[in-house]
Amino acid sequence: QVQLVESGGGSVQAGGSLRLSCAATAYTYSTYRRYCFGWFRRAPGKEREGVANIGTSDGSTTYADSVKGRFTIFRDNAKGTLYLQMNSLKPEDTAIYYCAADPGCGGRWSGWGQGTQVTVSS
């Protein structure tokens, strides 16, 4: 089963940018490219929410309304890495960000990483 490790979080001012990475371990290229992946976040005192998903060969993407036009999810299958480019960051984007895999692309998430903290100051 693929395991994921997030990185790239940090502290930025509002309007700034960050790029998160999610590196897969214990995987094969043929397996990784068949998985869907997603980014999630948990803000202090709130439930975890989905931020963005990405499909397999067609690379189809979906975004939460709160991040549309500001965040971009993309993947590099050759490197076994998922990314989240975050622009025009807002204080309300402050959260721990997690990535997860969906082997069957049916909404069953697994391989959760430890998360990476993103803090946006006003």
mmCIF file of C-alpha atoms in Angstrom:
data_model
loop_
_atom_site.group_PDB
_atom_site.id
_atom_site.type_symbol
_atom_site.label_atom_id
_atom_site.label_comp_id
_atom_site.label_asym_id
_atom_site.label_seq_id
_atom_site.Cartn_x
_atom_site.Cartn_y
_atom_site.Cartn_z
ATOM 1 C CA GLN A 1 0.000 0.000 0.000
ATOM 2 C CA VAL A 2 1.332 3.393 -0.929
ATOM 3 C CA GLN A 3 2.452 5.635 1.922
ATOM 4 C CA LEU A 4 2.611 9.395 1.574
ATOM 5 C CA VAL A 5 4.829 12.094 3.079
ATOM 6 C CA GLU A 6 3.856 15.756 2.878
ATOM 7 C CA SER A 7 6.284 18.680 2.867
ATOM 8 C CA GLY A 8 6.472 22.324 1.862
ATOM 9 C CA GLY A 9 4.368 23.952 4.539
ATOM 10 C CA GLY A 10 5.409 27.128 6.298
ATOM 11 C CA SER A 11 4.405 30.586 7.400
ATOM 12 C CA VAL A 12 3.553 33.282 4.861
ATOM 13 C CA GLN A 13 1.757 36.585 4.760
ATOM 14 C CA ALA A 14 -1.619 36.956 3.135
ATOM 15 C CA GLY A 15 -1.285 37.116 -0.627
ATOM 16 C CA GLY A 16 1.762 34.887 -0.628
ATOM 17 C CA SER A 17 2.310 31.480 -2.182
ATOM 18 C CA LEU A 18 3.434 28.023 -1.137
ATOM 19 C CA ARG A 19 3.860 24.735 -2.959
ATOM 20 C CA LEU A 20 3.127 21.566 -1.042
ATOM 21 C CA SER A 21 4.562 18.222 -2.070
ATOM 22 C CA CYS A 22 3.346 14.722 -1.306
ATOM 23 C CA ALA A 23 5.925 12.029 -2.005
ATOM 24 C CA ALA A 24 4.880 8.405 -2.287
ATOM 25 C CA THR A 25 6.879 5.552 -0.856
ATOM 26 C CA ALA A 26 6.501 1.792 -1.274
ATOM 27 C CA TYR A 27 4.928 2.089 -4.704
ATOM 28 C CA THR A 28 5.494 1.104 -8.291
ATOM 29 C CA TYR A 29 5.059 3.390 -11.269
ATOM 30 C CA SER A 30 2.325 1.198 -12.751
ATOM 31 C CA THR A 31 0.403 1.313 -9.479
ATOM 32 C CA TYR A 32 0.910 4.992 -8.736
ATOM 33 C CA ARG A 33 -0.369 6.173 -12.101
ATOM 34 C CA ARG A 34 -3.655 4.321 -11.550
ATOM 35 C CA TYR A 35 -4.380 6.028 -8.231
ATOM 36 C CA CYS A 36 -6.421 9.145 -7.710
ATOM 37 C CA PHE A 37 -5.105 11.537 -5.067
ATOM 38 C CA GLY A 38 -6.404 14.331 -2.940
ATOM 39 C CA TRP A 39 -5.389 17.159 -0.660
ATOM 40 C CA PHE A 40 -7.270 17.809 2.550
ATOM 41 C CA ARG A 41 -6.888 20.241 5.413
ATOM 42 C CA ARG A 42 -7.891 20.598 9.022
ATOM 43 C CA ALA A 43 -8.088 24.057 10.495
ATOM 44 C CA PRO A 44 -8.017 24.619 14.278
ATOM 45 C CA GLY A 45 -11.361 23.704 15.784
ATOM 46 C CA LYS A 46 -12.803 22.537 12.466
ATOM 47 C CA GLU A 47 -13.485 19.273 10.713
ATOM 48 C CA ARG A 48 -11.202 17.986 8.006
ATOM 49 C CA GLU A 49 -12.256 19.192 4.572
ATOM 50 C CA GLY A 50 -11.362 18.262 1.040
ATOM 51 C CA VAL A 51 -9.332 20.845 -0.848
ATOM 52 C CA ALA A 52 -8.617 19.305 -4.255
ATOM 53 C CA ASN A 53 -8.666 15.954 -6.052
ATOM 54 C CA ILE A 54 -6.905 14.714 -9.160
ATOM 55 C CA GLY A 55 -7.723 11.771 -11.374
ATOM 56 C CA THR A 56 -5.505 9.331 -13.202
ATOM 57 C CA SER A 57 -4.583 9.409 -16.875
ATOM 58 C CA ASP A 58 -6.778 12.354 -17.829
ATOM 59 C CA GLY A 59 -5.608 14.383 -14.861
ATOM 60 C CA SER A 60 -9.099 15.653 -14.167
ATOM 61 C CA THR A 61 -9.284 17.908 -11.136
ATOM 62 C CA THR A 62 -11.894 19.176 -8.689
ATOM 63 C CA TYR A 63 -11.553 21.928 -6.119
ATOM 64 C CA ALA A 64 -13.373 23.169 -3.079
ATOM 65 C CA ASP A 65 -15.164 26.437 -3.826
ATOM 66 C CA SER A 66 -13.031 28.190 -1.240
ATOM 67 C CA VAL A 67 -9.804 27.564 -3.184
ATOM 68 C CA LYS A 68 -10.942 27.658 -6.820
ATOM 69 C CA GLY A 69 -8.812 29.975 -8.897
ATOM 70 C CA ARG A 70 -6.110 30.127 -6.233
ATOM 71 C CA PHE A 71 -4.921 26.519 -5.758
ATOM 72 C CA THR A 72 -3.731 24.068 -8.380
ATOM 73 C CA ILE A 73 -3.314 20.332 -7.848
ATOM 74 C CA PHE A 74 -1.014 18.415 -10.169
ATOM 75 C CA ARG A 75 0.985 15.223 -10.211
ATOM 76 C CA ASP A 76 4.256 13.869 -11.562
ATOM 77 C CA ASN A 77 3.771 10.141 -12.005
ATOM 78 C CA ALA A 78 7.419 9.564 -12.912
ATOM 79 C CA LYS A 79 8.482 11.007 -9.562
ATOM 80 C CA GLY A 80 5.599 9.543 -7.590
ATOM 81 C CA THR A 81 4.800 12.994 -6.279
ATOM 82 C CA LEU A 82 1.636 15.018 -5.885
ATOM 83 C CA TYR A 83 1.679 18.806 -5.571
ATOM 84 C CA LEU A 84 -0.548 21.619 -4.426
ATOM 85 C CA GLN A 85 0.364 25.086 -5.659
ATOM 86 C CA MET A 86 -1.275 27.639 -3.403
ATOM 87 C CA ASN A 87 -1.419 31.272 -4.499
ATOM 88 C CA SER A 88 -3.131 34.339 -3.070
ATOM 89 C CA LEU A 89 -3.177 32.725 0.340
ATOM 90 C CA LYS A 90 -5.625 33.967 2.942
ATOM 91 C CA PRO A 91 -5.570 33.687 6.729
ATOM 92 C CA GLU A 92 -8.491 31.265 6.487
ATOM 93 C CA ASP A 93 -6.227 28.869 4.584
ATOM 94 C CA THR A 94 -4.311 28.285 7.810
ATOM 95 C CA ALA A 95 -4.496 24.562 8.554
ATOM 96 C CA ILE A 96 -2.624 21.291 8.580
ATOM 97 C CA TYR A 97 -2.631 19.955 5.042
ATOM 98 C CA TYR A 98 -2.742 16.245 4.291
ATOM 99 C CA CYS A 99 -2.585 14.171 1.151
ATOM 100 C CA ALA A 100 -4.199 10.802 0.608
ATOM 101 C CA ALA A 101 -4.512 8.155 -2.069
ATOM 102 C CA ASP A 102 -7.675 6.709 -3.558
ATOM 103 C CA PRO A 103 -6.676 3.457 -5.297
ATOM 104 C CA GLY A 104 -10.082 2.816 -6.799
ATOM 105 C CA CYS A 105 -10.960 6.456 -7.460
ATOM 106 C CA GLY A 106 -14.163 5.876 -5.553
ATOM 107 C CA GLY A 107 -13.696 8.124 -2.556
ATOM 108 C CA ARG A 108 -11.999 5.616 -0.243
ATOM 109 C CA TRP A 109 -8.894 7.363 1.015
ATOM 110 C CA SER A 110 -5.793 5.727 2.413
ATOM 111 C CA GLY A 111 -2.054 6.193 2.903
ATOM 112 C CA TRP A 112 -2.486 9.388 4.907
ATOM 113 C CA GLY A 113 0.683 11.317 5.649
ATOM 114 C CA GLN A 114 1.546 13.158 8.854
ATOM 115 C CA GLY A 115 0.481 16.510 7.452
ATOM 116 C CA THR A 116 2.290 19.791 6.927
ATOM 117 C CA GLN A 117 1.389 23.035 8.679
ATOM 118 C CA VAL A 118 0.448 26.107 6.655
ATOM 119 C CA THR A 119 0.070 29.381 8.521
ATOM 120 C CA VAL A 120 -1.072 32.550 6.774
ATOM 121 C CA SER A 121 -0.853 35.831 8.656
ATOM 122 C CA SER A 122 -2.787 38.963 7.829
#
